[in-house]
mmCIF file of C-alpha atoms and ligand atoms in Angstrom:
data_model
loop_
_atom_site.group_PDB
_atom_site.id
_atom_site.type_symbol
_atom_site.label_atom_id
_atom_site.label_comp_id
_atom_site.label_asym_id
_atom_site.label_seq_id
_atom_site.Cartn_x
_atom_site.Cartn_y
_atom_site.Cartn_z
ATOM 1 C CA MET A 1 -0.010 0.028 0.020
ATOM 2 C CA ASN A 2 1.521 3.401 -0.915
ATOM 3 C CA LYS A 3 1.474 6.472 1.196
ATOM 4 C CA GLY A 4 -1.709 7.957 -0.418
ATOM 5 C CA GLN A 5 -3.544 4.621 0.073
ATOM 6 C CA LYS A 6 -2.407 4.595 3.727
ATOM 7 C CA ASP A 7 -3.592 8.123 4.298
ATOM 8 C CA ILE A 8 -7.003 7.352 2.872
ATOM 9 C CA ASP A 9 -7.297 4.171 4.933
ATOM 10 C CA SER A 10 -6.181 6.045 8.113
ATOM 11 C CA TRP A 11 -8.660 8.806 7.568
ATOM 12 C CA PHE A 12 -11.470 6.339 6.898
ATOM 13 C CA LYS A 13 -10.687 4.641 10.190
ATOM 14 C CA GLU A 14 -10.405 7.942 12.001
ATOM 15 C CA VAL A 15 -13.872 9.052 10.877
ATOM 16 C CA SER A 16 -15.357 5.618 10.983
ATOM 17 C CA PHE A 17 -16.073 5.467 7.204
ATOM 18 C CA SER A 18 -16.639 2.113 5.487
ATOM 19 C CA TYR A 19 -15.510 1.458 1.984
ATOM 20 C CA TRP A 20 -18.326 1.146 -0.449
ATOM 21 C CA SER A 21 -19.082 -2.139 -2.226
ATOM 22 C CA PRO A 22 -17.052 -2.935 -5.308
ATOM 23 C CA HIS A 23 -19.953 -1.897 -7.611
ATOM 24 C CA GLU A 24 -20.337 1.433 -5.835
ATOM 25 C CA MET A 25 -16.618 2.174 -6.049
ATOM 26 C CA LEU A 26 -16.594 1.269 -9.766
ATOM 27 C CA ALA A 27 -19.500 3.523 -10.275
ATOM 28 C CA ARG A 28 -17.551 6.334 -8.544
ATOM 29 C CA VAL A 29 -14.486 5.706 -10.687
ATOM 30 C CA THR A 30 -16.684 5.812 -13.808
ATOM 31 C CA GLU A 31 -18.482 8.964 -12.529
ATOM 32 C CA GLU A 32 -15.121 10.707 -11.899
ATOM 33 C CA VAL A 33 -13.766 9.766 -15.349
ATOM 34 C CA GLY A 34 -17.017 11.262 -16.745
ATOM 35 C CA GLU A 35 -16.192 14.493 -15.011
ATOM 36 C CA LEU A 36 -12.730 14.500 -16.477
ATOM 37 C CA ALA A 37 -14.227 13.833 -19.937
ATOM 38 C CA ARG A 38 -16.644 16.738 -19.449
ATOM 39 C CA LEU A 39 -13.775 19.045 -18.581
ATOM 40 C CA VAL A 40 -11.693 17.906 -21.536
ATOM 41 C CA ASN A 41 -14.706 18.604 -23.734
ATOM 42 C CA HIS A 42 -14.991 22.129 -22.277
ATOM 43 C CA GLU A 43 -11.277 22.722 -22.791
ATOM 44 C CA TYR A 44 -10.714 21.088 -26.247
ATOM 45 C CA GLY A 45 -14.148 20.373 -27.617
ATOM 46 C CA PRO A 46 -17.217 22.170 -28.565
ATOM 47 C CA LYS A 47 -18.999 22.014 -25.256
ATOM 48 C CA VAL A 48 -19.543 25.431 -23.562
ATOM 49 C CA LYS A 49 -19.349 25.623 -19.813
ATOM 50 C CA LYS A 50 -22.465 26.855 -18.128
ATOM 51 C CA SER A 51 -22.054 30.266 -16.532
ATOM 52 C CA THR A 52 -22.932 28.740 -13.118
ATOM 53 C CA GLU A 53 -20.179 26.033 -13.354
ATOM 54 C CA ARG A 54 -17.085 26.516 -11.290
ATOM 55 C CA GLU A 55 -13.645 26.612 -12.730
ATOM 56 C CA GLN A 56 -11.914 23.182 -12.532
ATOM 57 C CA GLU A 57 -8.562 21.813 -13.133
ATOM 58 C CA PHE A 58 -7.563 18.514 -14.811
ATOM 59 C CA SER A 59 -5.587 17.767 -11.654
ATOM 60 C CA ASP A 60 -8.813 18.000 -9.466
ATOM 61 C CA GLU A 61 -10.570 15.363 -11.616
ATOM 62 C CA ILE A 62 -7.479 13.134 -11.829
ATOM 63 C CA GLY A 63 -7.154 13.274 -8.057
ATOM 64 C CA ASP A 64 -10.760 12.267 -7.743
ATOM 65 C CA ILE A 65 -10.204 9.345 -10.115
ATOM 66 C CA ILE A 66 -7.136 8.208 -8.186
ATOM 67 C CA PHE A 67 -8.927 8.628 -4.818
ATOM 68 C CA ALA A 68 -11.700 6.351 -6.015
ATOM 69 C CA LEU A 69 -9.229 3.808 -7.511
ATOM 70 C CA ALA A 70 -7.245 3.845 -4.251
ATOM 71 C CA CYS A 71 -10.471 3.001 -2.325
ATOM 72 C CA PHE A 72 -11.020 -0.004 -4.638
ATOM 73 C CA ALA A 73 -7.388 -1.015 -4.359
ATOM 74 C CA ASN A 74 -7.465 -0.760 -0.542
ATOM 75 C CA THR A 75 -10.314 -3.236 -0.391
ATOM 76 C CA HIS A 76 -8.448 -5.634 -2.605
ATOM 77 C CA ASN A 77 -4.972 -5.493 -1.085
ATOM 78 C CA ILE A 78 -3.543 -3.937 -4.263
ATOM 79 C CA ASP A 79 -0.440 -1.623 -3.969
ATOM 80 C CA LEU A 80 -1.013 1.128 -6.492
ATOM 81 C CA ASP A 81 2.754 1.845 -6.782
ATOM 82 C CA LYS A 82 3.356 -1.800 -7.681
ATOM 83 C CA ALA A 83 0.325 -1.859 -10.054
ATOM 84 C CA LEU A 84 1.564 1.197 -11.872
ATOM 85 C CA ALA A 85 5.113 -0.094 -12.137
ATOM 86 C CA ASP A 86 3.817 -3.410 -13.422
ATOM 87 C CA SER A 87 1.701 -1.554 -16.090
ATOM 88 C CA LEU A 88 4.741 0.549 -17.132
ATOM 89 C CA GLU A 89 6.817 -2.614 -17.380
ATOM 90 C CA LYS A 90 4.169 -4.310 -19.469
ATOM 91 C CA SER A 91 3.923 -1.305 -21.773
ATOM 92 C CA LYS A 92 7.670 -1.135 -22.197
ATOM 93 C CA ASN A 93 7.839 -4.884 -23.128
ATOM 94 C CA ARG A 94 4.626 -5.291 -25.064
ATOM 95 C CA ASP A 95 5.107 -2.130 -27.163
ATOM 96 C CA LYS A 96 8.964 -2.041 -27.374
ATOM 97 C CA ASP A 97 8.887 -2.506 -31.109
ATOM 98 C CA ARG A 98 5.614 -0.704 -31.782
ATOM 99 C CA PHE A 99 6.534 2.960 -31.968
HETATM 100 MG MG1 MG B 1 -14.723 14.964 -9.590
#
């Protein structure tokens, strides 16, 4: 478990929060990815922001996605640092002759 994951887990215990069910966490990840997509569409696409919508940063939405993923990972004993390192290694090997 990486530091961010430990911080989330400690905070949940401190405030007596329980992790959501896997389906609820997946829905949350999907919801946050949708929020990032909406922001990208505002920044680079034709979608105009409503005048009532607050300014957002990509980092806000990416943070929300990582938070939701960390919750899922915490309930499945997955170390996000290792998962990311494994993905990078997979990409390096799988795609080494591709580009
Ligand atoms: Mg969000």
